[in-house]
mmCIF file of N, CA and C in Angstrom:
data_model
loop_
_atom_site.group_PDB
_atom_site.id
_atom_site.type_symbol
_atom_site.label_atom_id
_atom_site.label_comp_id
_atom_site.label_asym_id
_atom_site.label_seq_id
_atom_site.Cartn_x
_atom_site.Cartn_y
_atom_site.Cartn_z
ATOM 1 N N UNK A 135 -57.906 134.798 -76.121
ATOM 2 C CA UNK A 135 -58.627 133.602 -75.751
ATOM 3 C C UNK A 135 -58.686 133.554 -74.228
ATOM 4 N N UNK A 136 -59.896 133.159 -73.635
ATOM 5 C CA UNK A 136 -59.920 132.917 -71.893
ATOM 6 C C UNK A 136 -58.730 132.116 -71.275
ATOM 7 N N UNK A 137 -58.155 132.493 -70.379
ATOM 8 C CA UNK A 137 -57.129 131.583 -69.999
ATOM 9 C C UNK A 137 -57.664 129.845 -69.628
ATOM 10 N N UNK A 138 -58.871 129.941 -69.210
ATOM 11 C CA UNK A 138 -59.501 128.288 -69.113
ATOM 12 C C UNK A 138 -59.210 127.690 -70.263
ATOM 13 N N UNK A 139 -59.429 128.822 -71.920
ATOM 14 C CA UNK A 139 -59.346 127.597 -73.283
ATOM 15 C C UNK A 139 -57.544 127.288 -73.608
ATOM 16 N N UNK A 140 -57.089 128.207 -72.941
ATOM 17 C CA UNK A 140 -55.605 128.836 -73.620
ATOM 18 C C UNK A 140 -54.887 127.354 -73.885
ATOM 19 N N UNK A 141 -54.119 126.658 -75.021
ATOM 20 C CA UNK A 141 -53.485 125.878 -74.524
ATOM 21 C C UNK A 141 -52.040 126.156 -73.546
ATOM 22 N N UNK A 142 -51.861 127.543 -73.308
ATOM 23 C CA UNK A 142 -50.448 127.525 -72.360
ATOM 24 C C UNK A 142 -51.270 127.324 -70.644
ATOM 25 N N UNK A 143 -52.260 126.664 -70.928
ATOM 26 C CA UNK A 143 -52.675 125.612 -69.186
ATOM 27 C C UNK A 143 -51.936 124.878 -68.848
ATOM 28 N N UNK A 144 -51.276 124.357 -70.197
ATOM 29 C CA UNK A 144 -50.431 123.060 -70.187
ATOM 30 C C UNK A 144 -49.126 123.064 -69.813
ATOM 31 N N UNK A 145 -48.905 123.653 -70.118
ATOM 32 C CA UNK A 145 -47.215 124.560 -69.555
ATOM 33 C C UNK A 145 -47.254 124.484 -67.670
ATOM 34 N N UNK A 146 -48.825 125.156 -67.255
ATOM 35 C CA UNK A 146 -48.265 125.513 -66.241
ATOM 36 C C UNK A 146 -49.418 125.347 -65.300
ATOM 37 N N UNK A 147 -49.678 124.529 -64.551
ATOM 38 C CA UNK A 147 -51.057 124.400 -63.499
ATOM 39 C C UNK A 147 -51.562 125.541 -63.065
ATOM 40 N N UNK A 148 -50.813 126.489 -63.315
ATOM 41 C CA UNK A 148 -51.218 127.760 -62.484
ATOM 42 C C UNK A 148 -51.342 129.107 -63.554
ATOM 43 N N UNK A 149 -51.157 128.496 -64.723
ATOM 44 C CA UNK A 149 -51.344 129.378 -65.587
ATOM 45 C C UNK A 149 -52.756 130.101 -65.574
ATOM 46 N N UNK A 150 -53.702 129.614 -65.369
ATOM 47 C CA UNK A 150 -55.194 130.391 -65.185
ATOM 48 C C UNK A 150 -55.581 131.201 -64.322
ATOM 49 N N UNK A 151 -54.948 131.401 -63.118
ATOM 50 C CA UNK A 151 -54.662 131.499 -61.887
ATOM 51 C C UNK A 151 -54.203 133.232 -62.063
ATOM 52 N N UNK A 152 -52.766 132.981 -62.894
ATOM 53 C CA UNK A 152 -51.620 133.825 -62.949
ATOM 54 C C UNK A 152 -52.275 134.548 -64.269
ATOM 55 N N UNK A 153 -52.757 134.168 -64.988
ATOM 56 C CA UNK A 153 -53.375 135.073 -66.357
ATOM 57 C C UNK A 153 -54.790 135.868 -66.158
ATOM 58 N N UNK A 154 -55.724 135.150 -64.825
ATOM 59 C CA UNK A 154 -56.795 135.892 -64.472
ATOM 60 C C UNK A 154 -56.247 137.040 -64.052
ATOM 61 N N UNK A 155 -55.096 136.519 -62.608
ATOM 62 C CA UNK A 155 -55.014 138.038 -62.209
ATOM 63 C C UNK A 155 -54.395 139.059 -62.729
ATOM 64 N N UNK A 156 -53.989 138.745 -64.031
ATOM 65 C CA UNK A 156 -52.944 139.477 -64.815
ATOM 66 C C UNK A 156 -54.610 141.034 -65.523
ATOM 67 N N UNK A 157 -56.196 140.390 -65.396
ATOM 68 C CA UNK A 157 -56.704 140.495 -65.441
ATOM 69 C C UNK A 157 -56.758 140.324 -67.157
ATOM 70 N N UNK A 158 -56.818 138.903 -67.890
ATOM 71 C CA UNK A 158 -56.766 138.125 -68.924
ATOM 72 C C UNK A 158 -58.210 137.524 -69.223
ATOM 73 N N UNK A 159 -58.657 137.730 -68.509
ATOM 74 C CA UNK A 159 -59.928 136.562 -69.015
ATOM 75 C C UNK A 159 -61.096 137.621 -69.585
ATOM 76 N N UNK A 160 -60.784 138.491 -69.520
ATOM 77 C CA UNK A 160 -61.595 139.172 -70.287
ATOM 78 C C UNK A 160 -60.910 140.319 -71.213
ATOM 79 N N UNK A 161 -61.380 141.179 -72.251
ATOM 80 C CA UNK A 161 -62.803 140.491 -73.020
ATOM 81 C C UNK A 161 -62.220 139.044 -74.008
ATOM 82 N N UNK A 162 -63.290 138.853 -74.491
ATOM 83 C CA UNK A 162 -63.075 137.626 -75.469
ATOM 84 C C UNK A 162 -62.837 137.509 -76.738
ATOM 85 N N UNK A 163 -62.882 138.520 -76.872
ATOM 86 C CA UNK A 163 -62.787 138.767 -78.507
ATOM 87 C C UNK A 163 -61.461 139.769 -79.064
ATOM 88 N N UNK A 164 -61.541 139.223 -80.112
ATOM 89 C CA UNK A 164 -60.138 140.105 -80.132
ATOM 90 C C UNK A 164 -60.400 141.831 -80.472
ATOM 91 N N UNK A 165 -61.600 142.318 -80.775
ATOM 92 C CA UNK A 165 -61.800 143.792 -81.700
ATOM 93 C C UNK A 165 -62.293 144.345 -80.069
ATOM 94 N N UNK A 166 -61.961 144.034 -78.831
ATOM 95 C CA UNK A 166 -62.758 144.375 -77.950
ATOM 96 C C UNK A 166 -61.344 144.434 -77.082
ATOM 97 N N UNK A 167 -60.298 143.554 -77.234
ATOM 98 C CA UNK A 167 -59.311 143.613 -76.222
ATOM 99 C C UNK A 167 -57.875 144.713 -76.961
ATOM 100 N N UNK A 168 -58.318 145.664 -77.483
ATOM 101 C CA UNK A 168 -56.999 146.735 -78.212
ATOM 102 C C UNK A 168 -56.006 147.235 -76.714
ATOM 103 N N UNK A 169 -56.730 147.782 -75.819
ATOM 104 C CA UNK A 169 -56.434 148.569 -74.918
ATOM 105 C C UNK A 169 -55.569 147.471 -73.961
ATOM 106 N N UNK A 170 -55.495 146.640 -73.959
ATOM 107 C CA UNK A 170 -54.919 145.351 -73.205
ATOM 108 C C UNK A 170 -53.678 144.944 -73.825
ATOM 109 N N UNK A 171 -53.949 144.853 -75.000
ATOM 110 C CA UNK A 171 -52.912 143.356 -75.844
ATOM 111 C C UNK A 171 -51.246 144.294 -74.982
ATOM 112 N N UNK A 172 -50.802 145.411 -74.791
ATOM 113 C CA UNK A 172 -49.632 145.419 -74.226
ATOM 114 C C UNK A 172 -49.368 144.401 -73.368
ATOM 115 N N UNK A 173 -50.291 144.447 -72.178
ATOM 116 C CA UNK A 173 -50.388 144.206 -71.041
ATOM 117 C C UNK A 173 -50.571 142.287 -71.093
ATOM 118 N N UNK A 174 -51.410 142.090 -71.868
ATOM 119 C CA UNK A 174 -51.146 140.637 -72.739
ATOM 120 C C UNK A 174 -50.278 140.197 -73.186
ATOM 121 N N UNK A 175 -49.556 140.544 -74.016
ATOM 122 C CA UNK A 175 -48.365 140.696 -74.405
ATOM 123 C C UNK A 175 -47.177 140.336 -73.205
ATOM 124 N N UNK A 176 -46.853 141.301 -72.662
ATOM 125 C CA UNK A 176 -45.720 141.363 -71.887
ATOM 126 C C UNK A 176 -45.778 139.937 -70.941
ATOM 127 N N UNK A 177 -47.571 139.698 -70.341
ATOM 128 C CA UNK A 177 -47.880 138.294 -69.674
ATOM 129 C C UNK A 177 -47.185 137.118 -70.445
ATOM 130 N N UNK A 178 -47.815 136.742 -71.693
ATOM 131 C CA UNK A 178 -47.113 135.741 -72.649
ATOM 132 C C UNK A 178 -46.346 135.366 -72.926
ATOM 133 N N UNK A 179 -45.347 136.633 -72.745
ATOM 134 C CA UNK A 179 -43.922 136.422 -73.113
ATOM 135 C C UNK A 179 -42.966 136.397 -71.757
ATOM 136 N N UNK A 180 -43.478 136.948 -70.792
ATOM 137 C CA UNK A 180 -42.706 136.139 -69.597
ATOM 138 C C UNK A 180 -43.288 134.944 -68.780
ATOM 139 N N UNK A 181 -44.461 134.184 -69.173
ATOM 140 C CA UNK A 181 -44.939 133.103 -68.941
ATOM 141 C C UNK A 181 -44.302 132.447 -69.888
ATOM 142 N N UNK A 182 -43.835 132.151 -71.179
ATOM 143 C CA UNK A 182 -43.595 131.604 -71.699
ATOM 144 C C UNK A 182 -41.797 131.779 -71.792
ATOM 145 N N UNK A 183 -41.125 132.605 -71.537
ATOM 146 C CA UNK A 183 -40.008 132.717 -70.985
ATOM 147 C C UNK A 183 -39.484 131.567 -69.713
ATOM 148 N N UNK A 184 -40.455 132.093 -68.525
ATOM 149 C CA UNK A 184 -40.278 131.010 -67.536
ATOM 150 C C UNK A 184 -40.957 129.385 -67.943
ATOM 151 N N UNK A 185 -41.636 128.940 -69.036
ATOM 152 C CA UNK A 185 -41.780 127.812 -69.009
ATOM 153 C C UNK A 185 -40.862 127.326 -69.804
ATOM 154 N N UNK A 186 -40.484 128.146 -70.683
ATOM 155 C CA UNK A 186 -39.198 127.630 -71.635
ATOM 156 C C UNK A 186 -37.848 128.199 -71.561
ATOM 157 N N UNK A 187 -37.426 128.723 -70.219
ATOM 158 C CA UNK A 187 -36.312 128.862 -69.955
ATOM 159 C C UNK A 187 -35.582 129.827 -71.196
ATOM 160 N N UNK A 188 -34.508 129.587 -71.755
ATOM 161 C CA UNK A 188 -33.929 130.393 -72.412
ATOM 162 C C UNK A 188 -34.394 130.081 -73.862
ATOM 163 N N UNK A 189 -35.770 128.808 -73.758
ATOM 164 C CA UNK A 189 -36.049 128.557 -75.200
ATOM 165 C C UNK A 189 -36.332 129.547 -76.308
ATOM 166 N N UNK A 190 -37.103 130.571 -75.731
ATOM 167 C CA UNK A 190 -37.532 131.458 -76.841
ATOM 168 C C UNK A 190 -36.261 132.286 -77.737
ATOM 169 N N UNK A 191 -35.244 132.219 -77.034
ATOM 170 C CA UNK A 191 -34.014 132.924 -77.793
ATOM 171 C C UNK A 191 -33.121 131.596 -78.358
ATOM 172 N N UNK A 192 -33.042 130.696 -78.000
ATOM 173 C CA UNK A 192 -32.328 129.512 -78.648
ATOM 174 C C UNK A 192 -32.915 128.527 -78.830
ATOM 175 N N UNK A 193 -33.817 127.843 -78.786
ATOM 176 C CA UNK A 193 -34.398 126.616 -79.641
ATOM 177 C C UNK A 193 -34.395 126.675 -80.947
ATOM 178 N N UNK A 194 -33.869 126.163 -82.236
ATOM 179 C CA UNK A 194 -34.129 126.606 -83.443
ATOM 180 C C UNK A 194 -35.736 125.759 -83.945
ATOM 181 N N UNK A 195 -35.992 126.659 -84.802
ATOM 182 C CA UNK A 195 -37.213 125.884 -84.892
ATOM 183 C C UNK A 195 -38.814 126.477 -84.088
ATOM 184 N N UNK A 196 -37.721 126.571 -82.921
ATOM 185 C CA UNK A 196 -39.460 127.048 -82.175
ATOM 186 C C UNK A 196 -40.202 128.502 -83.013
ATOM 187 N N UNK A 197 -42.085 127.829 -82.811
ATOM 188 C CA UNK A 197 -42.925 128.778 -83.868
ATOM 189 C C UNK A 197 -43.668 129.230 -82.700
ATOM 190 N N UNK A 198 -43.681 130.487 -82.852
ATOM 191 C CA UNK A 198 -44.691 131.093 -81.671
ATOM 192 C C UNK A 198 -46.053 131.337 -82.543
ATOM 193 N N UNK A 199 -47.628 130.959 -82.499
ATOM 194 C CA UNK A 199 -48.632 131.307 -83.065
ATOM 195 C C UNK A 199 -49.458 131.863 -82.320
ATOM 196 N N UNK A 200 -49.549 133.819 -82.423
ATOM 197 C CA UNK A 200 -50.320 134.338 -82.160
ATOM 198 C C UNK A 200 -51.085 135.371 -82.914
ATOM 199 N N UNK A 201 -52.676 135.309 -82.578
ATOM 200 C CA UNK A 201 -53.186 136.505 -83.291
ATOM 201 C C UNK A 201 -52.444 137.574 -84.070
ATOM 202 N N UNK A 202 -53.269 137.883 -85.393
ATOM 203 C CA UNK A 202 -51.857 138.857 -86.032
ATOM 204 C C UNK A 202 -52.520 140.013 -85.098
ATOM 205 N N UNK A 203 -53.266 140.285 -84.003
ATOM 206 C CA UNK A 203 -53.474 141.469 -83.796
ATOM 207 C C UNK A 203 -52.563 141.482 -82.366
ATOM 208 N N UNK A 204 -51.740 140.687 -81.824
ATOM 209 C CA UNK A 204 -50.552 140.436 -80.877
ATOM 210 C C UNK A 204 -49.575 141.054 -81.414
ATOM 211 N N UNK A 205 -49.345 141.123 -82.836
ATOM 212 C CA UNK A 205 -47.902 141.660 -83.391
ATOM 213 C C UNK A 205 -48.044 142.560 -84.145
ATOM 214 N N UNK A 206 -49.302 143.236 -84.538
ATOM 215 C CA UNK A 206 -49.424 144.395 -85.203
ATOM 216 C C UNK A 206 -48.979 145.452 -83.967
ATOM 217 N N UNK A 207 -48.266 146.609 -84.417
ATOM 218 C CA UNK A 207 -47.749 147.714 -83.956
ATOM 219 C C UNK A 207 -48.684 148.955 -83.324
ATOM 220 N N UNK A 208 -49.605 148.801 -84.194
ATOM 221 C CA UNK A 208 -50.648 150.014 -84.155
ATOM 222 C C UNK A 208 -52.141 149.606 -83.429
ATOM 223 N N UNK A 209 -51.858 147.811 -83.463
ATOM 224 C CA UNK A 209 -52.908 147.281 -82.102
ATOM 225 C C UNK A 209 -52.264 147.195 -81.010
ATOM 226 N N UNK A 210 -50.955 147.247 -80.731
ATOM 227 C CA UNK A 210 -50.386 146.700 -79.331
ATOM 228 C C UNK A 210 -50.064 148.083 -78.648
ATOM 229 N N UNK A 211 -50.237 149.274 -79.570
ATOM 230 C CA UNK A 211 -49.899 150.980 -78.244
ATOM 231 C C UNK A 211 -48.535 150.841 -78.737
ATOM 232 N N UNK A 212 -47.918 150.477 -80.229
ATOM 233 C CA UNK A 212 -46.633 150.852 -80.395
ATOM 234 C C UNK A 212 -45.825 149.406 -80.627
ATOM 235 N N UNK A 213 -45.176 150.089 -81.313
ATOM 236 C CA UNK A 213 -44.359 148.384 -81.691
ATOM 237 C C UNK A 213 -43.734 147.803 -80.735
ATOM 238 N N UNK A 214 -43.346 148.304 -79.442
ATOM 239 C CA UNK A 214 -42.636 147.451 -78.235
ATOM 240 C C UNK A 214 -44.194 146.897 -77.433
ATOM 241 N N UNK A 215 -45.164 147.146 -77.854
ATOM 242 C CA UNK A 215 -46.235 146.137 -77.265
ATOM 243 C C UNK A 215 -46.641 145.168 -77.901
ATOM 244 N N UNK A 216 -45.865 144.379 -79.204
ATOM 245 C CA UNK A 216 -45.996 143.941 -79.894
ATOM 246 C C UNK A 216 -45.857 142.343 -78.815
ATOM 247 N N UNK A 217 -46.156 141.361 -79.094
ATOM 248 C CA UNK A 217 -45.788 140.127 -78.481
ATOM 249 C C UNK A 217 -44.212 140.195 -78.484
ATOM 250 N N UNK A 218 -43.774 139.880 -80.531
ATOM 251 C CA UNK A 218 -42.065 139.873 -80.584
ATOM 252 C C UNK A 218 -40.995 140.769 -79.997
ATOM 253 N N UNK A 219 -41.170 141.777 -79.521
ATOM 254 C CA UNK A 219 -40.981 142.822 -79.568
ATOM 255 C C UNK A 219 -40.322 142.332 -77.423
ATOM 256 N N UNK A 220 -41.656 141.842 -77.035
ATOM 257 C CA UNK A 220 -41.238 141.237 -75.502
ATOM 258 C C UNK A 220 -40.528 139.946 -75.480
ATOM 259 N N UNK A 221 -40.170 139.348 -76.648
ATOM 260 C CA UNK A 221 -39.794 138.166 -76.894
ATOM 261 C C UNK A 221 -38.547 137.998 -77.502
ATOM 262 N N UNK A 222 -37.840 139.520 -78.097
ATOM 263 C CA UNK A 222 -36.819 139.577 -78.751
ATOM 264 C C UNK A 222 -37.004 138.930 -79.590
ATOM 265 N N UNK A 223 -37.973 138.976 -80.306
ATOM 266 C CA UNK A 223 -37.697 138.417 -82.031
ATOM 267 C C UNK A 223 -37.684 139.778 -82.575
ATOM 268 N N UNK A 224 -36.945 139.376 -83.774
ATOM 269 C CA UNK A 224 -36.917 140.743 -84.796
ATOM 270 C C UNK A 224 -37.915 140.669 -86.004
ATOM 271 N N UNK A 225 -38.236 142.090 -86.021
ATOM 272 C CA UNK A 225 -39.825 141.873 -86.638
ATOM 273 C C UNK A 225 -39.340 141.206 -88.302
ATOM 274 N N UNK A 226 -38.187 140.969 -88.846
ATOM 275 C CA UNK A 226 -38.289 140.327 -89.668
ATOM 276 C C UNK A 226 -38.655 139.049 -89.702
ATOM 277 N N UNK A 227 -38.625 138.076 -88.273
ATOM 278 C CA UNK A 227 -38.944 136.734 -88.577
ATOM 279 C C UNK A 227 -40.606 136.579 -87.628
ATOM 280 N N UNK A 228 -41.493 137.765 -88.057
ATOM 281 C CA UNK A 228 -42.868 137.708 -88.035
ATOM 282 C C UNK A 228 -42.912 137.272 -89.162
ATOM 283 N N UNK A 229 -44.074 136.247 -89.678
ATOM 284 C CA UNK A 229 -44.798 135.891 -90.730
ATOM 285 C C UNK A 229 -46.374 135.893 -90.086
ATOM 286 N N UNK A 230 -46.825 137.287 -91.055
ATOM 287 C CA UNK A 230 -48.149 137.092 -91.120
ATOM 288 C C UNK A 230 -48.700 136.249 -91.954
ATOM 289 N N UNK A 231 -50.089 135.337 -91.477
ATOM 290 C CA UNK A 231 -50.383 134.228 -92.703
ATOM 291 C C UNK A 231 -51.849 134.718 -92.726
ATOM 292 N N UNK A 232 -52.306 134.780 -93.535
ATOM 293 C CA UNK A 232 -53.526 134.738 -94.250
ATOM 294 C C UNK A 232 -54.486 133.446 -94.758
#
């Protein structure tokens, strides 16, 4: 998603800023951004690291919702480009939903 629609704007005034130059705002679609999602990935999860402090490893409860093509293995260049994977979740508490 463009960092202008993203809701993690909200997190951080400068999130659009910091995700353009991450060079994020493009492409738009997800069957167009394969070659990226690492590089996406790794952004997300230390933007969202620094807005939630040590939340992502101890809040119980907290739900991270991203594209299943963020946590597929074979879209991210390997399972450590996975979103969870930069986030220390263990791929057992992925739930893909349909």
């Amino acid at each position: 998603m463009p960092p202008s629609l993203s809701p993690l704007r909200g997190l951080d005034p400068n999130y659009v800023t910091q995700a353009t130059g991450y060079g994020l705002a493009l492409p738009r679609f997800a069957e167009h951004l394969t070659y990226m999602l690492r590089r996406r990935n790794d952004f997300s999860a230390r933007f969202l690291r620094r807005a939630l402090g040590r939340g992502v490893r101890v809040l119980q409860g907290l739900v991270v919702l991203a594209g299943d093509h963020h946590t597929l293995g074979d879209q991210c260049d390997g399972a450590e480009g996975a979103i969870q994977h930069f986030l220390g979740i263990s791929e057992d508490r992925v739930v893909h939903l349909s």
